[in-house]
Amino acid sequence: MTTTLPKSFRHIRLELAREKDHPQGDAGHGYDILLPLKDDGAIDTASLGGEAVCRVRRFRSDENDRIGKLVRSGGGRWKIDYDKSDDADDELAFHFEAEHFVAGEYVSIREDDGELHTFQVVAVREP
């Protein structure tokens, strides 16, 4: 079955930005997110027909990829949910409700190590 996405959906590529343990960042550690965006790069919540289409792929060069969904949680927050039956594996998408996903911008995600990591938006394109 093929799903036709609204025109506002974009493929967003995030890569780990510079941090203490990665002074040059890490292009092998990041996320590919399928998400509807407004013209200014903010999340287009009006185009969200169902959370299942907001797919996330987490990639790390030393691990298998993980596939999940970007979903709204309480208080307008967003999280990456890898297993609907287990909240322990969720990753908090920090202030995604206020972010603008345009190339060169930065966003933060609290990953499974419990640490908040910063990622650079390196690409935004049509899926």
PDB file of C-alpha atoms in Angstrom:
ATOM      1  CA  MET A   1       0.000   0.000   0.000  1.00  0.00           C
ATOM      2  CA  THR A   2       1.328   3.439  -0.954  1.00  0.00           C
ATOM      3  CA  THR A   3       0.643   6.426   1.259  1.00  0.00           C
ATOM      4  CA  THR A   4       0.343   9.849  -0.320  1.00  0.00           C
ATOM      5  CA  LEU A   5       1.664  12.493   2.030  1.00  0.00           C
ATOM      6  CA  PRO A   6       0.472  16.099   2.132  1.00  0.00           C
ATOM      7  CA  LYS A   7       2.761  18.511   0.263  1.00  0.00           C
ATOM      8  CA  SER A   8       4.060  19.983   3.522  1.00  0.00           C
ATOM      9  CA  PHE A   9       5.873  16.769   4.517  1.00  0.00           C
ATOM     10  CA  ARG A  10       9.663  16.928   4.439  1.00  0.00           C
ATOM     11  CA  HIS A  11      12.549  14.557   5.039  1.00  0.00           C
ATOM     12  CA  ILE A  12      14.713  16.172   7.721  1.00  0.00           C
ATOM     13  CA  ARG A  13      18.278  14.992   8.323  1.00  0.00           C
ATOM     14  CA  LEU A  14      19.827  15.670  11.739  1.00  0.00           C
ATOM     15  CA  GLU A  15      23.485  14.940  12.534  1.00  0.00           C
ATOM     16  CA  LEU A  16      25.236  15.139  15.889  1.00  0.00           C
ATOM     17  CA  ALA A  17      26.712  18.612  16.375  1.00  0.00           C
ATOM     18  CA  ARG A  18      30.045  19.377  17.999  1.00  0.00           C
ATOM     19  CA  GLU A  19      30.235  18.368  21.644  1.00  0.00           C
ATOM     20  CA  LYS A  20      32.909  17.376  24.167  1.00  0.00           C
ATOM     21  CA  ASP A  21      33.268  13.768  22.988  1.00  0.00           C
ATOM     22  CA  HIS A  22      32.775  14.707  19.309  1.00  0.00           C
ATOM     23  CA  PRO A  23      34.643  17.986  18.655  1.00  0.00           C
ATOM     24  CA  GLN A  24      33.925  17.749  14.915  1.00  0.00           C
ATOM     25  CA  GLY A  25      30.379  16.446  15.346  1.00  0.00           C
ATOM     26  CA  ASP A  26      29.453  13.036  13.950  1.00  0.00           C
ATOM     27  CA  ALA A  27      27.730  12.540  10.591  1.00  0.00           C
ATOM     28  CA  GLY A  28      27.317   8.852  11.499  1.00  0.00           C
ATOM     29  CA  HIS A  29      25.055   9.652  14.473  1.00  0.00           C
ATOM     30  CA  GLY A  30      21.714  11.250  13.808  1.00  0.00           C
ATOM     31  CA  TYR A  31      18.118  11.047  12.746  1.00  0.00           C
ATOM     32  CA  ASP A  32      16.063  11.013   9.567  1.00  0.00           C
ATOM     33  CA  ILE A  33      12.594  12.387  10.284  1.00  0.00           C
ATOM     34  CA  LEU A  34       9.528  12.557   8.044  1.00  0.00           C
ATOM     35  CA  LEU A  35       7.490  15.517   9.262  1.00  0.00           C
ATOM     36  CA  PRO A  36       5.113  18.211   7.914  1.00  0.00           C
ATOM     37  CA  LEU A  37       6.569  21.712   8.035  1.00  0.00           C
ATOM     38  CA  LYS A  38       5.221  25.213   7.541  1.00  0.00           C
ATOM     39  CA  ASP A  39       7.043  27.584   5.182  1.00  0.00           C
ATOM     40  CA  ASP A  40       9.147  28.902   8.092  1.00  0.00           C
ATOM     41  CA  GLY A  41      10.258  25.376   9.073  1.00  0.00           C
ATOM     42  CA  ALA A  42       8.002  25.030  12.132  1.00  0.00           C
ATOM     43  CA  ILE A  43       6.062  21.777  12.565  1.00  0.00           C
ATOM     44  CA  ASP A  44       2.760  21.972  10.677  1.00  0.00           C
ATOM     45  CA  THR A  45       0.494  20.349  13.250  1.00  0.00           C
ATOM     46  CA  ALA A  46      -2.575  21.006  11.059  1.00  0.00           C
ATOM     47  CA  SER A  47      -1.215  18.549   8.459  1.00  0.00           C
ATOM     48  CA  LEU A  48      -0.744  15.724  10.944  1.00  0.00           C
ATOM     49  CA  GLY A  49      -3.356  13.207   9.896  1.00  0.00           C
ATOM     50  CA  GLY A  50      -1.942  10.490  12.107  1.00  0.00           C
ATOM     51  CA  GLU A  51       1.213   9.984  14.103  1.00  0.00           C
ATOM     52  CA  ALA A  52       2.186   6.883  12.117  1.00  0.00           C
ATOM     53  CA  VAL A  53       3.400   8.965   9.172  1.00  0.00           C
ATOM     54  CA  CYS A  54       5.872  10.934  11.336  1.00  0.00           C
ATOM     55  CA  ARG A  55       8.514   8.269  10.985  1.00  0.00           C
ATOM     56  CA  VAL A  56      11.936   8.529  12.605  1.00  0.00           C
ATOM     57  CA  ARG A  57      15.083   6.549  11.840  1.00  0.00           C
ATOM     58  CA  ARG A  58      17.873   6.881  14.386  1.00  0.00           C
ATOM     59  CA  PHE A  59      21.257   5.924  12.987  1.00  0.00           C
ATOM     60  CA  ARG A  60      24.573   5.416  14.723  1.00  0.00           C
ATOM     61  CA  SER A  61      27.648   4.044  12.979  1.00  0.00           C
ATOM     62  CA  ASP A  62      28.237   1.464  15.734  1.00  0.00           C
ATOM     63  CA  GLU A  63      24.621   0.236  16.132  1.00  0.00           C
ATOM     64  CA  ASN A  64      21.701  -1.046  14.120  1.00  0.00           C
ATOM     65  CA  ASP A  65      19.208   1.615  13.066  1.00  0.00           C
ATOM     66  CA  ARG A  66      16.114   2.113  15.214  1.00  0.00           C
ATOM     67  CA  ILE A  67      12.768   2.976  13.663  1.00  0.00           C
ATOM     68  CA  GLY A  68      10.187   4.908  15.639  1.00  0.00           C
ATOM     69  CA  LYS A  69       7.584   7.634  15.464  1.00  0.00           C
ATOM     70  CA  LEU A  70       7.671  11.275  16.435  1.00  0.00           C
ATOM     71  CA  VAL A  71       4.573  11.760  18.585  1.00  0.00           C
ATOM     72  CA  ARG A  72       3.088  14.455  20.750  1.00  0.00           C
ATOM     73  CA  SER A  73       3.215  13.837  24.453  1.00  0.00           C
ATOM     74  CA  GLY A  74       1.626  15.802  27.278  1.00  0.00           C
ATOM     75  CA  GLY A  75       1.860  19.573  27.351  1.00  0.00           C
ATOM     76  CA  GLY A  76       2.478  19.945  23.613  1.00  0.00           C
ATOM     77  CA  ARG A  77       5.855  18.264  23.876  1.00  0.00           C
ATOM     78  CA  TRP A  78       7.248  15.796  21.364  1.00  0.00           C
ATOM     79  CA  LYS A  79       9.001  12.492  21.858  1.00  0.00           C
ATOM     80  CA  ILE A  80      10.452   9.742  19.720  1.00  0.00           C
ATOM     81  CA  ASP A  81       8.639   6.511  20.521  1.00  0.00           C
ATOM     82  CA  TYR A  82      10.359   3.301  19.450  1.00  0.00           C
ATOM     83  CA  ASP A  83       8.022   0.846  21.193  1.00  0.00           C
ATOM     84  CA  LYS A  84       4.447   1.894  21.963  1.00  0.00           C
ATOM     85  CA  SER A  85       4.242  -0.605  24.841  1.00  0.00           C
ATOM     86  CA  ASP A  86       7.433   0.645  26.545  1.00  0.00           C
ATOM     87  CA  ASP A  87       7.897   4.289  27.595  1.00  0.00           C
ATOM     88  CA  ALA A  88      11.406   3.556  28.906  1.00  0.00           C
ATOM     89  CA  ASP A  89      12.894   3.697  25.388  1.00  0.00           C
ATOM     90  CA  ASP A  90      11.324   7.063  24.491  1.00  0.00           C
ATOM     91  CA  GLU A  91      13.588   9.990  23.651  1.00  0.00           C
ATOM     92  CA  LEU A  92      12.494  13.552  24.433  1.00  0.00           C
ATOM     93  CA  ALA A  93      12.550  15.884  21.444  1.00  0.00           C
ATOM     94  CA  PHE A  94      13.420  19.049  23.367  1.00  0.00           C
ATOM     95  CA  HIS A  95      11.201  22.050  22.441  1.00  0.00           C
ATOM     96  CA  PHE A  96      10.382  20.687  18.976  1.00  0.00           C
ATOM     97  CA  GLU A  97       7.081  22.595  19.227  1.00  0.00           C
ATOM     98  CA  ALA A  98       9.084  25.865  19.011  1.00  0.00           C
ATOM     99  CA  GLU A  99      11.867  24.814  16.614  1.00  0.00           C
ATOM    100  CA  HIS A 100      12.331  25.739  12.958  1.00  0.00           C
ATOM    101  CA  PHE A 101      13.689  22.885  10.874  1.00  0.00           C
ATOM    102  CA  VAL A 102      15.844  24.695   8.332  1.00  0.00           C
ATOM    103  CA  ALA A 103      19.360  23.773   7.254  1.00  0.00           C
ATOM    104  CA  GLY A 104      21.972  25.106   9.660  1.00  0.00           C
ATOM    105  CA  GLU A 105      19.682  25.279  12.700  1.00  0.00           C
ATOM    106  CA  TYR A 106      20.168  23.164  15.825  1.00  0.00           C
ATOM    107  CA  VAL A 107      17.749  21.006  17.837  1.00  0.00           C
ATOM    108  CA  SER A 108      18.202  18.914  20.971  1.00  0.00           C
ATOM    109  CA  ILE A 109      17.157  15.366  21.833  1.00  0.00           C
ATOM    110  CA  ARG A 110      17.497  13.586  25.180  1.00  0.00           C
ATOM    111  CA  GLU A 111      18.713  10.212  23.980  1.00  0.00           C
ATOM    112  CA  ASP A 112      18.629   6.754  25.545  1.00  0.00           C
ATOM    113  CA  ASP A 113      21.827   7.520  27.496  1.00  0.00           C
ATOM    114  CA  GLY A 114      19.830  10.140  29.445  1.00  0.00           C
ATOM    115  CA  GLU A 115      21.959  12.957  28.048  1.00  0.00           C
ATOM    116  CA  LEU A 116      20.737  15.932  26.046  1.00  0.00           C
ATOM    117  CA  HIS A 117      22.549  16.040  22.684  1.00  0.00           C
ATOM    118  CA  THR A 118      22.489  18.787  20.079  1.00  0.00           C
ATOM    119  CA  PHE A 119      21.931  17.967  16.419  1.00  0.00           C
ATOM    120  CA  GLN A 120      22.347  20.161  13.380  1.00  0.00           C
ATOM    121  CA  VAL A 121      19.689  20.220  10.681  1.00  0.00           C
ATOM    122  CA  VAL A 122      21.854  19.357   7.670  1.00  0.00           C
ATOM    123  CA  ALA A 123      19.120  18.834   5.068  1.00  0.00           C
ATOM    124  CA  VAL A 124      15.421  19.454   4.531  1.00  0.00           C
ATOM    125  CA  ARG A 125      13.997  18.086   1.298  1.00  0.00           C
ATOM    126  CA  GLU A 126      10.890  16.618  -0.267  1.00  0.00           C
ATOM    127  CA  PRO A 127      10.476  12.914   0.519  1.00  0.00           C
TER     128      PRO A 127
END
